[in-house]
Short mmCIF file of C-alpha atoms in Angstrom, two decimals:
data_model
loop_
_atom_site.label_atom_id
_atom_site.label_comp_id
_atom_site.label_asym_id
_atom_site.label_seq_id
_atom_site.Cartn_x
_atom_site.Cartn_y
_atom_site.Cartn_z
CA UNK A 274 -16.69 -21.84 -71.86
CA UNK A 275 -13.81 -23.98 -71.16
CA UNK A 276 -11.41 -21.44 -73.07
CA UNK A 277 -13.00 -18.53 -71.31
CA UNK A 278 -11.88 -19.83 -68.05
CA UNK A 279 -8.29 -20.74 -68.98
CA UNK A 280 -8.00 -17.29 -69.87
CA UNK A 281 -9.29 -15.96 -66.81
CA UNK A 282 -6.81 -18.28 -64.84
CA UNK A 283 -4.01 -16.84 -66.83
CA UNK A 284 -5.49 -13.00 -66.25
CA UNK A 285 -5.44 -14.10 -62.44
CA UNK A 286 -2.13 -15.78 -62.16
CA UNK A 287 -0.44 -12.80 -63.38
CA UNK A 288 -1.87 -10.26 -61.49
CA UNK A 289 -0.86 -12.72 -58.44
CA UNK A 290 3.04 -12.27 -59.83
CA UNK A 291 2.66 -8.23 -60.38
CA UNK A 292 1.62 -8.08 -57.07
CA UNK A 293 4.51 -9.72 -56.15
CA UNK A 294 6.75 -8.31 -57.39
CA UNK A 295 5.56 -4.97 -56.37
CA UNK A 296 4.97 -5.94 -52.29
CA UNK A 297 8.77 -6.82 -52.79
CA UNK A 298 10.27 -3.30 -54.22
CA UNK A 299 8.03 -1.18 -51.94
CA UNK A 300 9.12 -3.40 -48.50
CA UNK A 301 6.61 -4.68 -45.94
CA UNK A 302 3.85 -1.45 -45.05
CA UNK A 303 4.44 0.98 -42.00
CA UNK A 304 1.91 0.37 -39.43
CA UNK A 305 0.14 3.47 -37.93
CA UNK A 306 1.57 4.68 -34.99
CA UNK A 307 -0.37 2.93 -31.90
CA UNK A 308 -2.33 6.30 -30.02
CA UNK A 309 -1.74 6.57 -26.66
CA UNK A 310 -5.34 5.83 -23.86
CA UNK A 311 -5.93 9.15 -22.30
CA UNK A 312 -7.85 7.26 -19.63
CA UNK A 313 -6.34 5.73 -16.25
CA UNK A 314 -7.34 2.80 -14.62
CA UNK A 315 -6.05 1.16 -11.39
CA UNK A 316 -6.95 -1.89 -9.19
CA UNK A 317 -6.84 -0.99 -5.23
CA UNK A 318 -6.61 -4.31 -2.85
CA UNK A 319 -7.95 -3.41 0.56
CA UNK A 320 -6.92 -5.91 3.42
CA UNK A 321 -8.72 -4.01 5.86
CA UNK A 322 -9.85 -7.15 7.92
CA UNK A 323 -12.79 -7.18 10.52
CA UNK A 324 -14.87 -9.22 13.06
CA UNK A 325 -17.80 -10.06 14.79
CA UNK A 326 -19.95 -6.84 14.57
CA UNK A 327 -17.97 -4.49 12.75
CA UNK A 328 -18.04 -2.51 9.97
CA UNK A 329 -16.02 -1.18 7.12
CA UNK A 330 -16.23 1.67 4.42
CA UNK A 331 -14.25 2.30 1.44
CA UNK A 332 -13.35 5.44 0.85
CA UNK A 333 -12.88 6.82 -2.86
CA UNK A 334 -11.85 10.34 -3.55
CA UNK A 335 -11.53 11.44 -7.21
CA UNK A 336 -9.57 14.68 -7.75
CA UNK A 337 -10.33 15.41 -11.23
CA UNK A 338 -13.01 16.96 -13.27
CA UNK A 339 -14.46 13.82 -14.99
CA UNK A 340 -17.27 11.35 -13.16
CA UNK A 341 -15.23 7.88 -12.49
CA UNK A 342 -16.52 4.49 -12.65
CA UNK A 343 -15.53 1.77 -9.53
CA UNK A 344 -16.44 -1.71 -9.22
CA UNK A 345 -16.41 -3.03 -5.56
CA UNK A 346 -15.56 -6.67 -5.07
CA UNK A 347 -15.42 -8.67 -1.56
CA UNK A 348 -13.67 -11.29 -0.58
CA UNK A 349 -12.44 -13.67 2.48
CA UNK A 350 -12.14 -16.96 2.97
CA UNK A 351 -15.10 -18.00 0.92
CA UNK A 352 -15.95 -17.34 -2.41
CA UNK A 353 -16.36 -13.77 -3.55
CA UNK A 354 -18.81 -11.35 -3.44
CA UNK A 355 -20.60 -10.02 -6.15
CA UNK A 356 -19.10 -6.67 -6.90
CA UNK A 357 -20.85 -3.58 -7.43
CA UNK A 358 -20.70 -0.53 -9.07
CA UNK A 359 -20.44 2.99 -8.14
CA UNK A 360 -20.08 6.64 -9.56
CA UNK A 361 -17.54 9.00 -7.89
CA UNK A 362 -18.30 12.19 -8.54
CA UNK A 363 -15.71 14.97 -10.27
CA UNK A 364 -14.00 16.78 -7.35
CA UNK A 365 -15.72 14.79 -4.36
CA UNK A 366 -15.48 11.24 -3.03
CA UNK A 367 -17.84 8.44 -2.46
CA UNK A 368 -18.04 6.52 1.16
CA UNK A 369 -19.39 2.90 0.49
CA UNK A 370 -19.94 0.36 3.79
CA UNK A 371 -18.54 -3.21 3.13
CA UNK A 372 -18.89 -6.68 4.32
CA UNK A 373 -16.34 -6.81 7.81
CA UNK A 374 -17.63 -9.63 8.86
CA UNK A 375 -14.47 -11.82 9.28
CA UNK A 376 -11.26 -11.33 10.48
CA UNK A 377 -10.60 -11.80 6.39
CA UNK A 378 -12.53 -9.53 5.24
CA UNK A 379 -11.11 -7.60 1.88
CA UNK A 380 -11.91 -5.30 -0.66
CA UNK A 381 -10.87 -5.04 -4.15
CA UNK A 382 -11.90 -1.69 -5.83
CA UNK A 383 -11.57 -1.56 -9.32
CA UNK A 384 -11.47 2.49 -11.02
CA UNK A 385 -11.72 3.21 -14.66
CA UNK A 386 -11.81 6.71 -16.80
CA UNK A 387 -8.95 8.54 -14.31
CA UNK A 388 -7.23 8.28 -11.09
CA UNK A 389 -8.53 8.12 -7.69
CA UNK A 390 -7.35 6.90 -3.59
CA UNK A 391 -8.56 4.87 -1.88
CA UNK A 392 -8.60 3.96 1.77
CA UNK A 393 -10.37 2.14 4.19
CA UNK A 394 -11.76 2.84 7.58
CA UNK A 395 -13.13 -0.07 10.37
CA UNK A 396 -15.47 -0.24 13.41
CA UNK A 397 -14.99 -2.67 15.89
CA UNK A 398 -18.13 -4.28 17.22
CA UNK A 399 -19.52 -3.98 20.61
CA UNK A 400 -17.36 -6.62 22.47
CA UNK A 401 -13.69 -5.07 20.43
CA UNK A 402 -14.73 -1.28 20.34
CA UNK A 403 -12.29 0.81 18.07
CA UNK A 404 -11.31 2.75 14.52
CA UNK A 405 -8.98 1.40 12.39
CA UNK A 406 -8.28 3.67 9.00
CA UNK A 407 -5.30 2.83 6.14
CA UNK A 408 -4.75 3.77 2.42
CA UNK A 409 -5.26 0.81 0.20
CA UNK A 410 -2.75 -0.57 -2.02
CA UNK A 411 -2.51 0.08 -6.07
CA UNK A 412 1.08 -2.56 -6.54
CA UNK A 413 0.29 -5.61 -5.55
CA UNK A 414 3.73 -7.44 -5.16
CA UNK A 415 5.56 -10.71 -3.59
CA UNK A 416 7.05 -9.58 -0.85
CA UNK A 417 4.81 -7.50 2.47
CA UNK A 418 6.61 -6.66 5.61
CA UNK A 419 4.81 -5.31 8.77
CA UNK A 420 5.85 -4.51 12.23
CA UNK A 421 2.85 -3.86 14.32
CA UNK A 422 2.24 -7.35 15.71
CA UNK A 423 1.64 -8.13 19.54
CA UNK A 424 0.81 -11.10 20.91
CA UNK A 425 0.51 -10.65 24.91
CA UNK A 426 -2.24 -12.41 26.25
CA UNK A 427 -5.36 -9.29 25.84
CA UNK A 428 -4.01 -8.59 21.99
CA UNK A 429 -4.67 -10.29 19.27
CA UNK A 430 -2.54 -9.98 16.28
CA UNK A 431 -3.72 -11.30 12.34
CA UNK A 432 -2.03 -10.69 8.84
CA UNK A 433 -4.38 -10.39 6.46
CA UNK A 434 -3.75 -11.54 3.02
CA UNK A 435 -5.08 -10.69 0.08
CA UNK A 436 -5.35 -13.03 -3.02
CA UNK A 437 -7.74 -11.46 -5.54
CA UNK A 438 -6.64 -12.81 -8.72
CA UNK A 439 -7.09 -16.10 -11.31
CA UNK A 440 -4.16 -18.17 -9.95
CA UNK A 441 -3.51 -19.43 -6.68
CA UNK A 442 -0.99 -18.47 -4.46
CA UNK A 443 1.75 -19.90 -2.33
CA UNK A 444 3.42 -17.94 0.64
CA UNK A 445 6.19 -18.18 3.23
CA UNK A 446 5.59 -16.46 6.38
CA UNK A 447 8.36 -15.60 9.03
CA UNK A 448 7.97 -13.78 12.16
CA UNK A 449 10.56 -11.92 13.94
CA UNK A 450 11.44 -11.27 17.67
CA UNK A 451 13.03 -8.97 19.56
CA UNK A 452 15.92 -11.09 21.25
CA UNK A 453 14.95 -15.02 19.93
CA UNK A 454 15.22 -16.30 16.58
CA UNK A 455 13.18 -16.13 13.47
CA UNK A 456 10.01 -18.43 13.73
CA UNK A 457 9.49 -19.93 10.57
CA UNK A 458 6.33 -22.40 11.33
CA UNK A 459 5.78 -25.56 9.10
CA UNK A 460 2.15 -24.24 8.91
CA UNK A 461 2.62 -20.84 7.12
CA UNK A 462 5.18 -22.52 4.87
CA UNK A 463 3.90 -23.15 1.16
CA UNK A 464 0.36 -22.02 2.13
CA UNK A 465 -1.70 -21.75 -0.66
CA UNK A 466 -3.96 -18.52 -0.69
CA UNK A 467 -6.48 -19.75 -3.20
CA UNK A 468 -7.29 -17.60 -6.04
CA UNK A 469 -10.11 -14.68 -5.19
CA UNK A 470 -10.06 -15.59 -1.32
CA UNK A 471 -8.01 -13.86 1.41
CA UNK A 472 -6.85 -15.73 4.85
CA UNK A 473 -6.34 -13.94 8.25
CA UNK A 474 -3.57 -15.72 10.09
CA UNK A 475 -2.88 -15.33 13.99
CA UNK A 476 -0.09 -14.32 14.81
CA UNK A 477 -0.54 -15.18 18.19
CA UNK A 478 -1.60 -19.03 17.28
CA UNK A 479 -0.18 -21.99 19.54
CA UNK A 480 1.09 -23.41 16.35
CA UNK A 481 3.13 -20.48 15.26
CA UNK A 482 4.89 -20.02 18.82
CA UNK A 483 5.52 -16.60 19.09
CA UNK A 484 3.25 -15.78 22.28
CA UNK A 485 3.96 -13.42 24.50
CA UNK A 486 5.93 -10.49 22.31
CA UNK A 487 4.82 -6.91 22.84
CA UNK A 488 6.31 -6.43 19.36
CA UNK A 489 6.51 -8.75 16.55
CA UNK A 490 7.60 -8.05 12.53
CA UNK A 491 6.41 -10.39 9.87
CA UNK A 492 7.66 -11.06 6.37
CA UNK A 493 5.46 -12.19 3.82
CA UNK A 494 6.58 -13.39 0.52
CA UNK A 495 4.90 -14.95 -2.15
CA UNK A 496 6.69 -18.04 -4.26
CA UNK A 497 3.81 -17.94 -6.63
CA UNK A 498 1.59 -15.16 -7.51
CA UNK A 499 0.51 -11.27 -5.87
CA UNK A 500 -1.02 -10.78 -3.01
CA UNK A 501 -1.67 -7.65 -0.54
CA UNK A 502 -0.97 -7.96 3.25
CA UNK A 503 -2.05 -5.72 6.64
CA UNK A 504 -2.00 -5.82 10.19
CA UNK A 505 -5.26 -6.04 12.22
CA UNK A 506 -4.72 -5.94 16.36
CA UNK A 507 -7.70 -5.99 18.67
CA UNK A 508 -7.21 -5.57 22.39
CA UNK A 509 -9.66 -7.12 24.37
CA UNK A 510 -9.94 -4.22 26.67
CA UNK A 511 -10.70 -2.57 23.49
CA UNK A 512 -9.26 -1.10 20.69
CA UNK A 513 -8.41 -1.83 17.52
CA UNK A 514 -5.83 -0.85 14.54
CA UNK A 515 -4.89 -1.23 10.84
CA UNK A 516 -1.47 -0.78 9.38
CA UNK A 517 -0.81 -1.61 5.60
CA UNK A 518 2.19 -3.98 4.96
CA UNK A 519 4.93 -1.97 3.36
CA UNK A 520 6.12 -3.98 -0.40
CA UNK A 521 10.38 -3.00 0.23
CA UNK A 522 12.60 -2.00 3.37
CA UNK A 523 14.29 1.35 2.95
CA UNK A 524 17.55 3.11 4.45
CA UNK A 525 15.36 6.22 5.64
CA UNK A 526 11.36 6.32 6.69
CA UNK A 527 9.30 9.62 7.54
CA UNK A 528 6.74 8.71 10.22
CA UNK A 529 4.03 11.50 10.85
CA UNK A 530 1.78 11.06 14.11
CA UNK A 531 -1.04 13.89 15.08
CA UNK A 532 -4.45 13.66 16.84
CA UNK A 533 -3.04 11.49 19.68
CA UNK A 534 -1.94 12.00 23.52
CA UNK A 535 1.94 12.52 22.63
CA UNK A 536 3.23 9.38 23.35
CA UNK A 537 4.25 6.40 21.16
CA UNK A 538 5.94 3.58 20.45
CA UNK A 539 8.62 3.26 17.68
CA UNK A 540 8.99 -0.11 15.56
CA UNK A 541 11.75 -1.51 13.73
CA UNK A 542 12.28 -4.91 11.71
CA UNK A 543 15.51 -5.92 10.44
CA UNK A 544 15.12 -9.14 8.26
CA UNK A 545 18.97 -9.08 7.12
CA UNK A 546 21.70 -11.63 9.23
CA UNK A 547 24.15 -8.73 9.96
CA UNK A 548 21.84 -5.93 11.64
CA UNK A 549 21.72 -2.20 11.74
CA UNK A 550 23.07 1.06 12.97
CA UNK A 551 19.82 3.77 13.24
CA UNK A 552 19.37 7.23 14.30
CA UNK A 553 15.89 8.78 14.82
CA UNK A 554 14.86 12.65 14.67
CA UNK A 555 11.71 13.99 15.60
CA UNK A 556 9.94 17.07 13.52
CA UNK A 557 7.80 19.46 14.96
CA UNK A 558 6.17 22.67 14.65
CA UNK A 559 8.26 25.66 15.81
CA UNK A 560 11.07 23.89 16.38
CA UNK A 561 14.53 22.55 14.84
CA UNK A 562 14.57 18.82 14.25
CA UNK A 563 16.32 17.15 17.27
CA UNK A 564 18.05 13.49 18.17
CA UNK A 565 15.81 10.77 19.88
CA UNK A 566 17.14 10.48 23.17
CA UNK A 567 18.82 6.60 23.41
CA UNK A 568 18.08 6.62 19.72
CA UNK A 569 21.34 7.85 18.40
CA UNK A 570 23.84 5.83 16.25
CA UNK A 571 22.04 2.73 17.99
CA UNK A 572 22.54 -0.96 16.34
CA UNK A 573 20.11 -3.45 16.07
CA UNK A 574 20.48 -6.84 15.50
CA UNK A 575 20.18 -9.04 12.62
CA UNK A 576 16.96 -11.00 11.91
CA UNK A 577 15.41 -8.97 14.45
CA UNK A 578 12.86 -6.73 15.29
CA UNK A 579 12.81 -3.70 18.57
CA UNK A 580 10.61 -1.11 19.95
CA UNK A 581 10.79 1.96 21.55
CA UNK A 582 9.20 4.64 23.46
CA UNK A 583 9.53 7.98 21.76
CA UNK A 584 8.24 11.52 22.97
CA UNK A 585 6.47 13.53 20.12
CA UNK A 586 4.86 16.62 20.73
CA UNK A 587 1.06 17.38 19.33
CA UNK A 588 1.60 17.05 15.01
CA UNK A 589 5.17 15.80 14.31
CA UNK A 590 6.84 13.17 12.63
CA UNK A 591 9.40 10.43 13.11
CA UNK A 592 12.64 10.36 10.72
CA UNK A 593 14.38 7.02 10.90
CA UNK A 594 17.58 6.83 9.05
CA UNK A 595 20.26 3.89 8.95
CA UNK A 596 23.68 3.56 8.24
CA UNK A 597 24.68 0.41 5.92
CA UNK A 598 21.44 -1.60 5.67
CA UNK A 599 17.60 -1.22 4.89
CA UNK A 600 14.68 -1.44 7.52
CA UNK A 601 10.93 -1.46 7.60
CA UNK A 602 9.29 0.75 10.21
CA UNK A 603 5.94 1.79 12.43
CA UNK A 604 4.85 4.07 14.60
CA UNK A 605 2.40 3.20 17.57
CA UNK A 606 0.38 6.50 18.52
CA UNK A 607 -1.70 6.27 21.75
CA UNK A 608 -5.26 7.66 21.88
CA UNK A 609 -6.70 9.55 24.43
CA UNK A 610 -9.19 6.49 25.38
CA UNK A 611 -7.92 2.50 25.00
CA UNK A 612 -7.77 2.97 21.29
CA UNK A 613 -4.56 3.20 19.50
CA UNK A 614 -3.40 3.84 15.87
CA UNK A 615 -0.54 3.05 13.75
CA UNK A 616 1.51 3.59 10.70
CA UNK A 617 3.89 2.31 8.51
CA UNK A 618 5.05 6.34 7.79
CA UNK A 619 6.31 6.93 3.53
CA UNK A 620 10.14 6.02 2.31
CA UNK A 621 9.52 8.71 0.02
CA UNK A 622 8.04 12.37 -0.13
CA UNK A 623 6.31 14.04 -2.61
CA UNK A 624 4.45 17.51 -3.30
CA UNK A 625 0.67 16.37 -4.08
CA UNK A 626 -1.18 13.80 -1.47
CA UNK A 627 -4.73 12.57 -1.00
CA UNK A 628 -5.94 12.33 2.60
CA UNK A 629 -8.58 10.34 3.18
CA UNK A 630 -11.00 10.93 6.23
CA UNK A 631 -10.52 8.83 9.47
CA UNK A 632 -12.97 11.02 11.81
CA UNK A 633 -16.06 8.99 12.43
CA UNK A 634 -18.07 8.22 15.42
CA UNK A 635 -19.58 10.39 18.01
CA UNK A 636 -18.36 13.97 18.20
CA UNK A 637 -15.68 13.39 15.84
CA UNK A 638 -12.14 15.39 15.20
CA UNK A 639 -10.42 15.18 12.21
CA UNK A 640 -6.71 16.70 11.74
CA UNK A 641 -3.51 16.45 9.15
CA UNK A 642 0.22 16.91 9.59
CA UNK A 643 2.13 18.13 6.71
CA UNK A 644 6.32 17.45 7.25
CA UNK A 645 8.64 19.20 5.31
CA UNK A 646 11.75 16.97 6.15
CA UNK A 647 13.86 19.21 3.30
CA UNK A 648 15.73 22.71 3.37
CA UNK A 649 13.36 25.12 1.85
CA UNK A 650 9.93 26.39 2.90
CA UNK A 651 7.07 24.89 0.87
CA UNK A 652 3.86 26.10 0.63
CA UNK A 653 0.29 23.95 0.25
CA UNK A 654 -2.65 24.21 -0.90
CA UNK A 655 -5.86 21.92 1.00
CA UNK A 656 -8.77 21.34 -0.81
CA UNK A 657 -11.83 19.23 0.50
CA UNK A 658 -13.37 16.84 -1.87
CA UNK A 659 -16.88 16.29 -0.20
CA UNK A 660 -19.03 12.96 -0.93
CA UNK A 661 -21.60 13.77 -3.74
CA UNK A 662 -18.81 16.14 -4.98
CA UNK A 663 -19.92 19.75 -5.45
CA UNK A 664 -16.92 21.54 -6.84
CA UNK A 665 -13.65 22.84 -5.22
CA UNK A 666 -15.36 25.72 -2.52
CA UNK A 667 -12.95 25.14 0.44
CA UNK A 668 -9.56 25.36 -0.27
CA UNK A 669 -6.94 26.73 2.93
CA UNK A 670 -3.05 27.79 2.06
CA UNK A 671 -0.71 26.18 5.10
CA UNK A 672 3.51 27.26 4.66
CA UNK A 673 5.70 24.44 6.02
CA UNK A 674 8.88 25.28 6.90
CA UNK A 675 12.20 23.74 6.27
CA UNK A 676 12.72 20.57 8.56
CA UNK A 677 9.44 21.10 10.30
CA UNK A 678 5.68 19.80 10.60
CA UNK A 679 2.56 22.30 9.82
CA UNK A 680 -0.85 21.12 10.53
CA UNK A 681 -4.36 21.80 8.55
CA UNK A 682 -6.35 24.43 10.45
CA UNK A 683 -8.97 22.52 12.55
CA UNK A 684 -11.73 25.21 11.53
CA UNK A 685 -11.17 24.55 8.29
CA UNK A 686 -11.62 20.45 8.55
CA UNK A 687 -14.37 21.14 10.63
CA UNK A 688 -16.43 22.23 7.74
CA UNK A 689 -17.13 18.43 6.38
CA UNK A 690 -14.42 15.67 8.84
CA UNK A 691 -15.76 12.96 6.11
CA UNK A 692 -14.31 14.86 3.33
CA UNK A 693 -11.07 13.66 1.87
CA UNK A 694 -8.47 16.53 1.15
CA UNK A 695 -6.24 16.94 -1.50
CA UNK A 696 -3.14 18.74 -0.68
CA UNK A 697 -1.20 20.05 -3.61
CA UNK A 698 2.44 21.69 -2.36
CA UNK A 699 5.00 23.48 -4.04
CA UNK A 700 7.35 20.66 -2.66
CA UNK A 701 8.17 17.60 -1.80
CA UNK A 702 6.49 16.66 1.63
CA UNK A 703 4.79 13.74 3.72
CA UNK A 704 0.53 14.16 4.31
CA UNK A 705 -1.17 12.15 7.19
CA UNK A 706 -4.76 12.06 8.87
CA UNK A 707 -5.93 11.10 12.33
CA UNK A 708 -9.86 11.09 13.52
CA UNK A 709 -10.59 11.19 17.00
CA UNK A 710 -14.03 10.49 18.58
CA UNK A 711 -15.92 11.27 21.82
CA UNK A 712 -15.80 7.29 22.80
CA UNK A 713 -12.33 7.23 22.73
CA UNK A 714 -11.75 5.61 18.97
CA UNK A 715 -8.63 7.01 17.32
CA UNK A 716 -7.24 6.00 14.38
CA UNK A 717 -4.34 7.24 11.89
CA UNK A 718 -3.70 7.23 8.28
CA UNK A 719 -0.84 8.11 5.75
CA UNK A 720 -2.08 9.89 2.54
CA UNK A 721 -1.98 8.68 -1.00
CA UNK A 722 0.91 10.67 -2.77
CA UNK A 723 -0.83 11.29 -6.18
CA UNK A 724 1.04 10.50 -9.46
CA UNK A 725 1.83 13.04 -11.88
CA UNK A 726 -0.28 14.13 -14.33
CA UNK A 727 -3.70 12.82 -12.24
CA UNK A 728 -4.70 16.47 -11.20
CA UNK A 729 -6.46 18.86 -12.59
CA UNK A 730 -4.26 21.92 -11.84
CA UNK A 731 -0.71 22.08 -11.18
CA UNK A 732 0.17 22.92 -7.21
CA UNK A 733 -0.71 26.69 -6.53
CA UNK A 734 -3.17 26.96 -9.17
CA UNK A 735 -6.08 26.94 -6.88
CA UNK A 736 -6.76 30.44 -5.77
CA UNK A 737 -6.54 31.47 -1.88
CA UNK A 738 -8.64 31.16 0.74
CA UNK A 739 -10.59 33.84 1.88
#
C-alpha cells in the first residue's frame, strides 16, 4: 500500500507540470463577452415639501409597453418611512398620495424593468390654500441653485433638501440679493444632512438675515455626498409654489408659462464676482419672437440676483440668453386667484417630453405649451397615458412653427386632466403643463424630456387623430 501511493503521487505531480506547461503555451483564457441589461432602472428624489394639512401625490407615467415596478420611500427630518410598492401599468401612469406633513417632506421613488417620469403635485391645507406641481429629479448632484425665494413679511420661503442615501451629508448654503452682498450664515455652513433624512431651511429665518427681499437666489453645494434641493413658498394670504433646484447655470434658458393671467415675474441669479450682460425674447403663438422691453443687452451684477416684470401673452415662453457668463433662471406666473406658479424653464430642448398632470381641485383646467425656439417647423404627436393604463386611444397631432409656441388643444386634455401626456416631436422643442382650478389654485410644471431609446415608437409613428 505504501508503494501504491508513491506512485499515485508521482501520477499526480506530473499531471500538475503538463498542465503547466500547457496553461503557459495557450496564454491566460478569453472571458465571455459581458451581455448588456436590457432593463432600465432609475432613482427619482422628490423634494416636494409640505405643511400642516396638506397633501402630496406622486405622479408616475410609464410610456412603454411593459408593466414597471416602483418602490416609494418617505422621508423628512425623522427616520424614514417604510416604502412601498406599486405597479405602473404599460402605457398609463399611477397617482399615489404621500406623507406632506412637514415642511420636509420627500419622496424617493425607486423604478425598475424600464423608464418612467416622475413628478409631484401639493395641496396646501386649509390655513395656506394652493397647488404646487414639479418634475422630480433622476441626477442627484453637489451643487442646486434656485431663484424663487421671497422673504417679505406674508411669504415664507424654505429649501428643501434631500439626503436619501447611506452617508451623511455636509452642505454650504449662500443666499443672494439683489443690491447687498452674499449672506453666507455660520448656521447653514457645514450642516450635516444626515443620511435618509431631508431638512427644510427658512430662508426667511432671523438667523440667516436676509428678511425683507421680494427675490432671493440660493446656492446649495454639497462638500460631502448627493443631495436634491427645491423651493417651497407659502403666502399667508394664500398660495403656494414648488420649483425644482436646477444642478448647473447655463448661457441660454427657455422658460415656457401657459394657464396663467399674462403677467409674470422674471428671475435671475448670478453667483460669479464679475456679472452679466442678458437679453430676453418672448415666444408666442402667431407671432415673431420679439425683445423684452428694458431687457435688452442689460448687465447684472456679480454675486447677485434681479427680477423683473415681463408681459407674456396666453402660452409663450421666455428665452434668456447671456453674453460672457452662465446664469440660473425662473419664471413667476400669476394665477387668476392668490395662487402663483413657477419654473426653473430647460437649458436644453429636445423632441420627446413627458408631461405630467398639474390640474386638480374643483373644476379643474389642464393645458401644455410646446416652444419651438429653432428655424424649422416641427410637428408633435400627444398621447395621454391614463392611470390604470388602457392602451394609447387618444393621441392629437399639434405643428409648431419655427421660433414660436403651439399649445395642446383643450378638448383634447379635457378627455382625462389627470392623465400625463407624452409628446413625441419630429424636433427638438421645450413641453410644459399648468392646471388651473375653480378656487383659484394654479400651478406649473416643466416636462420630463425622455431619453433615447425609452419609447416604444419612434416620433410620428403613432397614427393621427381622428
Amino acid at each position: 500500500m505504501p508503494g501504491g501511493r508513491g506512485w499515485l503521487a508521482i501520477a499526480l505531480a506530473a499531471l500538475v507540470v503538463v498542465g503547466a506547461e500547457a496553461a503557459t503555451r495557450l496564454g491566460p483564457a478569453t472571458p465571455a463577452a459581458a451581455t448588456e441589461g436590457t432593463a432600465r432602472s432609475t432613482t427619482w428624489l422628490c423634494p416636494h415639501g409640505g405643511g400642516p394639512g396638506w397633501t402630496a401625490t406622486i405622479e408616475i407615467a410609464n410610456p412603454t409597453a411593459a408593466t414597471l415596478d416602483a418602490r416609494l420611500t418617505a422621508y423628512s427630518d425623522g427616520p424614514a418611512g417604510k416604502p412601498k410598492d406599486v405597479s405602473v401599468p404599460p402605457h398609463g401612469e399611477v397617482l399615489q398620495a404621500v406623507d406632506a406633513s412637514t415642511r420636509a417632506a420627500s419622496t424617493r421613488v425607486d423604478v425598475f424593468g424600464g423608464w418612467a417620469a416622475v413628478g409631484w403635485a401639493v395641496w396646501g391645507g386649509a390655513k395656506e390654500p394652493g397647488l404646487g406641481a414639479e418634475p422630480c429629479t433622476s441626477t442627484p448632484g453637489p451643487v442646486w441653485d434656485v431663484v424663487d425665494g421671497v422673504t417679505t413679511q406674508r411669504s415664507h420661503s424654505f429649501l428643501v433638501v434631500m439626503n436619501p442615501f447611506s452617508i451623511d451629508a455636509v452642505i454650504d448654503v449662500t443666499l443672494y440679493l439683489p443690491e447687498e452682498p452674499p449672506v453666507r450664515s455660520s448656521a447653514w455652513t457645514d450642516l450635516t444632512v444626515p443620511a435618509g433624512s431631508a431638512l427644510a431651511l427658512p430662508v426667511g429665518s432671523q438667523k440667516v438675515g436676509a428678511l425683507g427681499q421680494s427675490i432671493v437666489g440660493a446656492e446649495v453645494t454639497a462638500a460631502r455626498g448627493r443631495i436634491a434641493v427645491a423651493s417651497s413658498v407659502v403666502r399667508d394670504t394664500g398660495g403656494i409654489r414648488s420649483s425644482l433646484a436646477v444642478p448647473g447655470q447655463a448661457p441660454r434658458w427657455i422658460l415656457p408659462i401657459t394657464g396663467g393671467t399674462g403677467g409674470a415675474t422674471l428671475s435671475l441669479l448670478v453667483t460669479n464676482d464679475t456679472g452679466v450682460r442678458f437679453t430676453a425674447q418672448v415666444l408666442a403663438r402667431g407671432v415673431d419672437a420679439s425683445p423684452v422691453g428694458d431687457l435688452t443687452d442689460v448687465r447684472q451684477g456679480g454675486s447677485s440676483t434681479m427680477s423683473a416684470q415681463v408681459p407674456t401673452d396666453g402660452a409663450s415662453a421666455l428665452i434668456v440668453q447671456t453674453d460672457g457668463g452662465t446664469v440660473a433662471a425662473g419664471l413667476r406666473g400669476a394665477g387668476h386667484g392668490g395662487d402663483d406658479a413657477a419654473t426653473g424653464g430647460s437649458a436644453t430642448d429636445a423632441p420627446d417630453w413627458l408631461v405630467l398632470p398639474t390640474a386638480f381641485g374643483l373644476d379643474p383646467t389642464a393645458s401644455i405649451v410646446l416652444v419651438n425656439d429653432g428655424a424649422t417647423k416641427v410637428q408633435a404627436t400627444v398621447t395621454l397615458l391614463h392611470e390604470g393604463g388602457g392602451g394609447l386611444g387618444d393621441v392629437v397631432q399639434v405643428t409648431i412653427p419655427a421660433g414660436q409656441t403651439a399649445v395642446v388643444p383643450g378638448a383634447f386634455l379635457r378627455k382625462d386632466h389627470t392623465a400625463a401626456a407624452l409628446v413625441q416631436a419630429t424636433g427638438p422643442i421645450v413641453a410644459l403643463g399648468a392646471g388651473t382650478a375653480g378656487s383659484g389654485r394654479y400651478a406649473m410644471a416643466l416636462g420630463v424630456p425622455v431619453p433615447p431609446g425609452a419609447l416604444p415608437v419612434p416620433p410620428g409613428a403613432l397614427p393621427d387623430a381622428p
